[in-house]
Coordinates of C-alpha atoms and ligand atoms in Angstrom, one line a residue:
M14 CA 83.5 112.3 65.9
V15 CA 79.9 112.3 65.0
K16 CA 77.6 109.5 66.2
L17 CA 77.0 106.8 63.6
P18 CA 73.5 105.3 63.4
E19 CA 72.5 102.2 65.4
F20 CA 71.8 100.3 62.2
L21 CA 75.3 100.8 61.0
K22 CA 76.5 97.4 59.8
T23 CA 80.1 96.5 59.3
D24 CA 79.6 93.0 58.0
C25 CA 78.1 91.8 54.7
Y26 CA 74.5 90.7 54.3
V27 CA 74.3 87.2 52.7
G28 CA 71.4 84.8 52.9
G29 CA 69.7 86.9 55.6
K30 CA 72.8 86.8 57.9
W31 CA 75.5 89.4 58.7
V32 CA 78.7 87.7 57.8
A33 CA 82.5 88.5 57.7
A34 CA 84.8 87.4 54.8
S35 CA 86.4 84.0 54.9
S36 CA 89.8 85.8 55.3
D37 CA 90.1 88.4 58.0
K38 CA 91.0 91.1 55.5
R39 CA 89.0 94.3 56.0
L40 CA 88.6 97.6 54.1
D41 CA 88.8 100.9 56.1
V42 CA 86.0 103.3 55.2
T43 CA 87.1 106.9 55.6
D44 CA 85.6 110.4 55.8
P45 CA 86.9 112.1 52.7
A46 CA 86.8 115.5 54.4
T47 CA 89.1 114.5 57.3
G48 CA 90.6 111.1 56.4
D49 CA 89.2 109.7 59.7
V50 CA 88.4 106.0 59.6
L51 CA 84.7 105.6 60.2
A52 CA 84.5 101.8 60.3
S53 CA 85.8 98.8 58.3
V54 CA 83.9 96.2 56.2
P55 CA 84.9 92.8 54.9
R56 CA 87.0 92.4 51.8
M57 CA 85.1 89.7 50.0
G58 CA 86.0 87.8 46.8
A59 CA 84.8 85.1 44.5
E60 CA 84.0 82.5 47.2
E61 CA 81.7 84.8 49.2
T62 CA 80.1 86.2 46.0
D63 CA 79.3 82.6 45.0
A64 CA 77.7 82.0 48.4
A65 CA 75.6 85.2 47.9
I66 CA 74.5 84.0 44.5
A67 CA 73.6 80.6 45.9
A68 CA 71.6 82.4 48.7
A69 CA 69.8 84.5 46.1
H70 CA 69.1 81.4 43.9
A71 CA 67.6 79.6 46.9
A72 CA 65.4 82.6 47.8
F73 CA 64.1 83.0 44.2
P74 CA 61.3 80.3 44.1
D75 CA 59.5 81.7 47.1
W76 CA 60.0 85.4 46.3
S77 CA 59.0 85.1 42.7
S78 CA 55.9 83.1 43.5
R79 CA 54.6 85.8 45.8
T80 CA 52.0 88.1 44.4
A81 CA 53.2 91.5 43.2
A82 CA 51.0 93.0 46.0
E83 CA 52.9 91.0 48.6
R84 CA 56.2 92.1 47.3
A85 CA 55.0 95.7 47.1
L86 CA 54.1 95.6 50.8
V87 CA 57.7 94.8 51.7
L88 CA 59.1 97.4 49.4
Q89 CA 56.7 100.1 50.7
K90 CA 57.7 99.3 54.3
W91 CA 61.4 99.5 53.2
A92 CA 60.7 102.9 51.7
S93 CA 59.0 104.1 55.0
L94 CA 61.9 102.9 57.1
V95 CA 64.4 104.7 54.8
R96 CA 62.3 107.9 55.2
A97 CA 62.0 107.4 58.9
H98 CA 65.7 107.1 59.3
A99 CA 66.5 109.8 56.8
D100 CA 68.5 111.9 59.2
D101 CA 70.8 109.1 60.3
L102 CA 71.2 107.8 56.8
A103 CA 72.1 111.3 55.5
R104 CA 74.6 111.8 58.3
L105 CA 76.3 108.5 57.4
M106 CA 76.3 109.3 53.7
T107 CA 77.8 112.7 54.3
Q108 CA 80.6 111.2 56.4
E109 CA 81.6 108.5 54.0
Q110 CA 80.9 110.3 50.7
G111 CA 81.4 114.0 51.6
K112 CA 78.4 115.7 50.1
P113 CA 76.6 118.4 52.2
F114 CA 74.0 117.1 54.6
A115 CA 71.1 118.8 52.8
E116 CA 72.2 117.0 49.6
S117 CA 72.4 113.7 51.4
L118 CA 68.9 114.2 52.8
G119 CA 67.7 114.9 49.2
E120 CA 69.4 111.7 48.0
I121 CA 67.7 109.7 50.8
E122 CA 64.3 110.9 49.7
Y123 CA 65.3 110.2 46.0
A124 CA 66.3 106.7 47.1
A125 CA 63.0 106.1 48.9
S126 CA 61.1 107.3 45.9
F127 CA 62.4 104.4 43.8
L128 CA 61.2 101.9 46.5
S129 CA 57.8 103.4 46.6
W130 CA 57.5 103.8 42.8
F131 CA 58.6 100.3 41.9
A132 CA 56.5 98.8 44.6
E133 CA 53.6 100.1 42.5
E134 CA 55.1 99.4 39.0
G135 CA 55.6 95.8 40.0
R136 CA 51.8 95.5 40.3
R137 CA 51.4 96.8 36.7
L138 CA 53.7 94.4 34.9
Y139 CA 51.1 93.8 32.3
G140 CA 51.5 91.4 29.4
D141 CA 49.5 91.2 26.2
I142 CA 46.9 89.1 24.4
I143 CA 47.8 89.2 20.7
P144 CA 45.4 88.5 17.9
P145 CA 46.4 85.0 16.9
H146 CA 47.7 83.7 13.6
R147 CA 45.3 80.8 13.7
N148 CA 41.7 80.4 14.8
D149 CA 42.2 77.6 17.3
A150 CA 44.8 79.5 19.3
R151 CA 45.3 82.4 21.6
I152 CA 48.6 84.2 22.1
L153 CA 49.6 85.4 25.5
V154 CA 52.7 87.4 26.4
T155 CA 53.8 87.6 30.0
R156 CA 56.6 89.4 31.7
N157 CA 58.6 87.3 34.1
P158 CA 61.5 87.8 36.5
L159 CA 64.9 86.7 35.4
G160 CA 66.1 84.9 38.5
V161 CA 69.3 86.0 40.3
V162 CA 70.6 89.4 39.2
G163 CA 73.6 91.5 40.1
G164 CA 73.9 95.2 40.9
I165 CA 77.1 97.1 40.9
T166 CA 76.7 100.7 42.2
P167 CA 78.9 103.8 42.4
W168 CA 80.0 106.0 45.3
N169 CA 78.6 109.3 44.0
F170 CA 75.0 108.4 44.9
P171 CA 75.6 105.6 47.5
V172 CA 71.9 104.9 48.3
A173 CA 69.8 106.1 45.4
M174 CA 71.7 104.0 42.8
V175 CA 71.2 101.0 45.0
T176 CA 67.4 101.4 45.2
R177 CA 67.1 102.5 41.6
K178 CA 68.4 98.9 40.7
A179 CA 67.2 96.8 43.6
A180 CA 63.6 98.2 43.7
P181 CA 62.6 97.3 40.1
A182 CA 64.6 94.0 40.3
L183 CA 62.9 92.9 43.5
A184 CA 59.4 94.2 42.6
A185 CA 59.5 92.1 39.4
G186 CA 60.4 89.0 41.5
N187 CA 64.2 88.7 41.1
C188 CA 66.7 88.3 43.9
M189 CA 69.8 90.5 43.9
V190 CA 73.5 90.3 44.8
L191 CA 74.8 93.9 45.2
K192 CA 78.4 95.1 45.1
P193 CA 78.5 98.7 46.4
A194 CA 81.5 101.0 45.6
E195 CA 84.5 100.6 47.9
A196 CA 84.3 104.2 49.1
T197 CA 80.7 104.0 50.3
P198 CA 79.8 100.5 51.5
L199 CA 78.3 101.6 54.8
S200 CA 75.4 103.4 53.2
A201 CA 74.5 100.3 51.2
L202 CA 74.8 98.1 54.3
A203 CA 72.6 100.4 56.3
V204 CA 69.9 100.3 53.5
A205 CA 70.2 96.4 53.6
A206 CA 69.6 96.5 57.3
L207 CA 66.5 98.5 56.8
G208 CA 65.4 96.1 54.1
E209 CA 65.8 93.3 56.7
M210 CA 63.7 95.2 59.2
A211 CA 61.1 95.7 56.5
G212 CA 60.7 91.9 56.1
L213 CA 62.8 91.1 53.0
P214 CA 63.1 87.3 53.2
A215 CA 66.6 85.8 53.6
G216 CA 68.5 85.8 50.3
V217 CA 66.3 88.2 48.4
F218 CA 68.8 91.0 48.7
N219 CA 72.5 90.3 49.5
V220 CA 75.4 92.7 49.8
V221 CA 79.1 91.8 49.3
T222 CA 81.7 94.5 49.9
G223 CA 85.3 94.7 48.8
A224 CA 88.2 97.0 48.0
R225 CA 89.1 98.2 44.5
E226 CA 91.5 95.2 44.1
D227 CA 88.6 92.8 45.0
A228 CA 86.2 94.3 42.4
P229 CA 87.4 92.2 39.4
A230 CA 87.0 88.9 41.4
I231 CA 83.5 89.9 42.6
G232 CA 82.5 91.1 39.2
K233 CA 83.9 87.9 37.5
A234 CA 82.0 85.7 39.9
L235 CA 78.8 87.5 39.1
V236 CA 79.3 87.5 35.4
D237 CA 80.6 84.0 35.1
S238 CA 77.9 82.3 37.2
P239 CA 75.3 80.6 35.0
L240 CA 72.8 81.5 37.8
V241 CA 73.1 85.3 37.3
R242 CA 70.9 86.3 34.5
K243 CA 71.5 90.1 34.5
I244 CA 73.9 92.7 35.7
G245 CA 72.9 96.3 36.3
F246 CA 76.0 98.6 36.5
T247 CA 76.5 102.3 37.1
G248 CA 80.1 103.5 36.7
S249 CA 82.8 104.3 34.2
T250 CA 82.5 103.6 30.5
A251 CA 85.8 101.7 30.5
V252 CA 84.5 99.2 33.2
G253 CA 81.1 99.1 31.6
K254 CA 82.6 98.0 28.3
Q255 CA 84.7 95.4 30.0
L256 CA 81.7 94.0 31.9
M257 CA 79.7 93.8 28.6
R258 CA 82.5 91.9 26.9
D259 CA 82.6 89.5 29.9
C260 CA 78.8 89.1 29.8
A261 CA 79.1 87.8 26.2
G262 CA 80.5 84.5 27.5
D263 CA 77.1 83.1 28.5
L264 CA 75.0 86.0 27.2
T265 CA 74.2 87.5 30.6
K266 CA 71.9 90.5 30.1
I267 CA 73.4 93.8 31.1
S268 CA 72.2 97.4 31.5
L269 CA 74.8 100.1 31.8
E270 CA 74.6 103.7 33.2
L271 CA 78.0 105.1 32.3
G272 CA 79.9 108.3 31.9
G273 CA 78.6 111.5 30.4
N274 CA 80.0 114.7 28.9
A275 CA 77.0 116.9 29.2
A276 CA 76.9 120.2 27.3
F277 CA 75.0 123.0 29.0
I278 CA 74.1 125.5 26.3
V279 CA 73.0 129.1 27.1
F280 CA 71.4 130.9 24.1
D281 CA 71.3 134.7 23.9
D282 CA 67.5 134.6 24.4
A283 CA 67.8 132.7 27.7
D284 CA 66.7 133.8 31.1
I285 CA 70.2 134.3 32.4
E286 CA 69.3 134.2 36.1
A287 CA 67.5 130.8 35.5
A288 CA 70.6 129.5 33.6
L289 CA 72.8 130.5 36.5
D290 CA 70.5 128.7 38.9
G291 CA 70.7 125.6 36.6
I292 CA 74.5 125.6 36.7
Q293 CA 74.5 125.9 40.4
V294 CA 72.7 122.6 40.5
C295 CA 74.1 120.7 37.7
K296 CA 77.7 121.8 38.0
F297 CA 78.4 122.3 41.7
R298 CA 75.9 119.7 43.2
N299 CA 77.9 116.9 44.8
S300 CA 81.1 118.9 43.9
G301 CA 80.4 118.2 40.3
Q302 CA 80.7 114.4 40.8
T303 CA 77.6 113.3 38.9
C304 CA 77.4 111.6 35.5
I305 CA 74.9 114.3 34.4
A306 CA 77.0 117.2 35.5
A307 CA 77.5 120.1 33.0
N308 CA 80.9 119.1 31.7
R309 CA 81.0 121.7 28.9
I310 CA 79.3 125.1 29.3
L311 CA 78.6 126.6 25.9
V312 CA 77.6 130.3 25.9
Q313 CA 76.5 132.3 22.9
E314 CA 79.2 134.9 22.0
S315 CA 77.0 138.0 22.5
I316 CA 76.3 137.2 26.2
H317 CA 79.6 135.5 27.1
D318 CA 81.3 138.2 29.1
K319 CA 78.2 139.2 31.1
F320 CA 77.5 135.5 31.8
V321 CA 81.0 134.7 33.0
A322 CA 81.1 137.7 35.3
A323 CA 77.7 136.7 36.8
L324 CA 78.7 133.0 37.2
S325 CA 82.0 133.9 38.8
A326 CA 80.3 136.2 41.3
R327 CA 77.9 133.4 42.2
A328 CA 80.5 130.6 42.4
R329 CA 82.7 132.8 44.7
Q330 CA 79.9 132.7 47.3
I331 CA 79.8 128.9 47.5
Q332 CA 80.6 127.8 51.1
V333 CA 83.1 125.0 51.0
G334 CA 83.5 122.8 54.1
H335 CA 82.6 119.6 55.9
G336 CA 79.2 118.4 54.8
L337 CA 78.0 118.2 58.4
E338 CA 78.6 122.0 59.0
K339 CA 75.4 123.9 58.6
A340 CA 76.7 126.5 56.2
T341 CA 78.4 124.1 53.8
E342 CA 77.2 124.1 50.2
M343 CA 80.0 122.1 48.7
G344 CA 82.1 119.3 50.3
P345 CA 85.3 117.6 49.3
L346 CA 86.0 115.3 46.3
V347 CA 85.7 111.7 47.2
D348 CA 89.4 110.9 47.2
E349 CA 92.9 111.9 46.2
R350 CA 92.6 110.2 42.8
G351 CA 89.6 112.3 42.0
L352 CA 91.4 115.4 43.1
E353 CA 94.4 114.6 41.0
K354 CA 92.3 114.1 37.9
V355 CA 90.6 117.5 38.3
E356 CA 94.0 119.1 38.8
R357 CA 95.4 117.4 35.7
L358 CA 92.5 118.5 33.5
V359 CA 92.6 122.1 34.8
A360 CA 96.4 122.2 34.2
D361 CA 96.1 120.8 30.7
A362 CA 93.4 123.4 29.8
T363 CA 95.4 126.3 31.1
D364 CA 98.6 125.1 29.4
K365 CA 96.6 125.1 26.2
G366 CA 95.2 128.6 26.7
A367 CA 92.2 128.5 28.9
K368 CA 91.8 131.4 31.3
I369 CA 90.9 130.9 35.0
H370 CA 88.4 133.5 36.3
L371 CA 87.9 131.9 39.7
G372 CA 89.6 129.1 41.7
G373 CA 91.6 126.5 39.7
K374 CA 93.4 125.0 42.7
R375 CA 93.1 122.7 45.7
H376 CA 91.1 124.5 48.3
E377 CA 92.8 126.0 51.3
A378 CA 90.7 123.7 53.6
G379 CA 93.2 121.0 52.5
G380 CA 92.3 117.3 52.2
T381 CA 90.5 116.6 48.9
Y382 CA 88.7 119.9 48.7
F383 CA 88.9 121.8 45.3
Q384 CA 88.0 125.4 44.8
P385 CA 84.8 126.2 42.9
T386 CA 86.3 127.1 39.5
V387 CA 85.3 129.1 36.5
M388 CA 87.4 129.0 33.3
T389 CA 86.9 130.3 29.8
G390 CA 88.4 129.7 26.4
V391 CA 87.9 125.9 26.5
S392 CA 88.5 124.2 23.2
T393 CA 88.4 120.7 21.8
E394 CA 92.2 120.4 22.0
M395 CA 91.9 120.3 25.8
D396 CA 91.4 117.0 27.6
L397 CA 88.5 118.3 29.7
A398 CA 86.4 118.7 26.5
H399 CA 86.5 114.9 26.1
E400 CA 86.9 113.5 29.7
E401 CA 84.4 113.5 32.5
L402 CA 85.7 116.2 34.9
F403 CA 83.9 115.0 38.0
G404 CA 84.8 118.2 39.8
P405 CA 83.5 121.7 40.5
V406 CA 85.0 123.3 37.4
A407 CA 82.8 125.3 35.1
A408 CA 84.5 125.0 31.7
I409 CA 83.2 127.6 29.3
S410 CA 83.4 127.9 25.5
T411 CA 81.5 130.2 23.1
F412 CA 79.4 129.4 20.0
R413 CA 78.1 131.5 17.2
D414 CA 74.6 130.2 16.4
E415 CA 72.2 127.3 17.0
Q416 CA 73.8 124.9 14.5
D417 CA 77.2 125.6 15.9
A418 CA 75.9 124.9 19.5
I419 CA 74.4 121.6 18.4
S420 CA 77.5 120.4 16.5
M421 CA 79.7 121.3 19.5
A422 CA 77.3 119.6 22.0
N423 CA 77.2 116.4 19.9
D424 CA 80.9 116.3 19.3
T425 CA 81.5 113.5 21.9
P426 CA 81.2 109.7 22.0
Y427 CA 79.0 110.2 25.1
G428 CA 75.3 110.8 25.2
L429 CA 73.8 110.8 28.7
A430 CA 72.4 114.3 29.4
G431 CA 72.3 117.7 27.8
Y432 CA 70.9 121.0 28.9
F433 CA 70.0 124.3 27.2
Y434 CA 68.4 127.5 28.1
S435 CA 66.2 129.4 25.6
R436 CA 62.8 131.1 25.5
D437 CA 62.2 130.5 21.8
V438 CA 59.6 127.7 21.4
G439 CA 60.7 126.7 18.0
R440 CA 64.3 126.5 19.1
I441 CA 63.3 124.5 22.1
F442 CA 61.9 121.7 20.0
R443 CA 64.6 121.9 17.3
V444 CA 67.5 121.6 19.8
A445 CA 65.8 119.0 22.1
D446 CA 65.4 116.8 19.0
A447 CA 68.9 117.4 17.8
L448 CA 70.9 116.6 20.9
E449 CA 72.2 113.1 20.9
V450 CA 71.5 112.2 24.5
G451 CA 69.1 110.2 26.6
I452 CA 68.1 113.1 28.8
V453 CA 67.5 116.7 27.9
G454 CA 67.0 119.5 30.5
V455 CA 65.4 122.6 28.9
N456 CA 65.5 125.6 31.1
T457 CA 66.4 123.4 34.1
G458 CA 69.5 121.8 35.5
L459 CA 67.6 119.4 37.6
I460 CA 66.3 116.4 35.7
S461 CA 66.5 113.5 38.2
T462 CA 63.2 112.0 39.3
E463 CA 61.9 108.5 39.9
V464 CA 59.0 109.1 37.4
A465 CA 61.3 109.7 34.3
P466 CA 63.6 107.3 32.4
F467 CA 67.3 107.9 33.2
G468 CA 69.9 106.6 30.8
G469 CA 72.1 107.4 27.9
V470 CA 72.8 106.8 24.2
K471 CA 76.1 106.2 22.4
E472 CA 78.9 105.3 24.9
S473 CA 76.9 106.5 27.9
G474 CA 75.0 103.3 28.3
I475 CA 72.3 100.8 27.5
G476 CA 68.9 100.6 29.2
R477 CA 66.9 103.0 31.4
E478 CA 66.4 103.2 35.1
G479 CA 63.5 104.7 37.0
S480 CA 60.0 105.4 35.5
K481 CA 57.6 102.8 34.1
Y482 CA 60.4 101.7 31.6
G483 CA 62.9 101.0 34.4
I484 CA 61.4 97.7 35.3
D485 CA 61.4 96.3 31.8
D486 CA 65.2 95.4 31.8
W487 CA 64.6 93.3 35.0
T488 CA 62.1 91.0 33.2
E489 CA 62.0 88.6 30.3
L490 CA 59.1 88.3 27.9
K491 CA 57.5 84.9 27.5
Y492 CA 55.1 84.1 24.6
I493 CA 52.6 81.3 25.2
C494 CA 50.8 79.9 22.2
L495 CA 47.7 78.3 23.5
A496 CA 46.5 76.1 20.7
G497 CA 44.0 73.3 20.2
L498 CA 41.0 75.4 21.2
G499 CA 39.0 74.3 18.3
A500 CA 37.8 76.3 15.3
A501 CA 35.3 79.1 15.9
A502 CA 31.7 77.7 15.6
Ligands
SIN612 C1 74.6 109.7 38.4 O1 75.3 110.7 38.5 O2 75.0 108.6 38.1 C2 73.1 109.8 38.9 C3 72.6 111.1 39.0 C4 71.2 111.2 39.3 O3 70.4 110.2 39.3 O4 70.7 112.3 39.6

């Protein structure tokens, strides 16, 4: 058993205190690679969520009236502490989520980057002075915090998705109640502990944990409370749609970062080695469990066979194992449900004629490991052409020409990310324009950074996270008409 960090917290953080649930019900947190129980956390419900909302509401007047520079100091210190404890946080993340240690370390830096970035962006929440409609008036527009906000975050990026929401929300002067995913609450609690060490005042950031069965009650308490003015959610499209319907009751604002069905297009003029590097990242990173993973790989007919052979040779080399082993390049899937889904999608595709070139089964390591898989002949009749795979399966189809590739790529209700490889400058602009997505990777499979706007179109979501745009959704515009100034002399 690996040593867990000293700042490992197994109670929730509400109003600046570490608290258990009112019942003694607890949720075991396990290592997906071994099934070992790492720790347990409280199973909270509506009552505890209401207490967290009340704590955030009480903290709001002081936090929102501080200067942006004062709030930035706390966020910068929080970022430094996250970076200083990167090894421990990464080890914890690998144990509760399964991703390889190097990927966890990468995510910790990604998470810290949002704290640093939004500490600065909070200081640039500029308004406007608008030429007035009458001579005796001035029109001012200011950007103001909303009040209490909720964050609901997923297990695939247990720390970065927390800071990508909390950092802009807090930098703008809001106070947050966070509900992390049931599979990965320890990482979120550890980040809260570092926030406390950084000097976050009591109630500014609160964490309530719960099991899958508790999520509806926690979500409902957040959505129904008249004090909660906005929810930021990352997760499935089905849950996102339900939350949005629920938010309609009292018009709570909502931003949604939902599922994707990214196409990864390889044109015959592409640098093939670069495209293979790109797939390595955006197909096999986190065992394929990212919303921006290449769900459908579209390869131009003339290079298909060569490409499939090269990809299979590369994927065969991927070292599968426990994320804390040095050689590991790919860990397990997060749980049995995830594994069963991948199995179902692969079986459906092969039943309907897809051909397996590599893998296709549970990995011999057991547990929730799945083999790196390459399959061809994928068509729109197959479920994996429409559903998010969330597994290490490279599902390949062919296309004839540019128009064909664009039509295939856009043939989905989702629109988060899309990728393509080409060296033709004209084609690069045409295809980037034509893809119906929020994020386009051209000649790269790695598009995540704090400086760029992350988010989707169509059924992949509403709003953007990260970048200078990512703070907008956590603010409200106020127009002040300052009249009675007298006519110009
Ligand atoms: C996600 O998969 O939801 C986030 C991926 C990222 O930010 O890189």
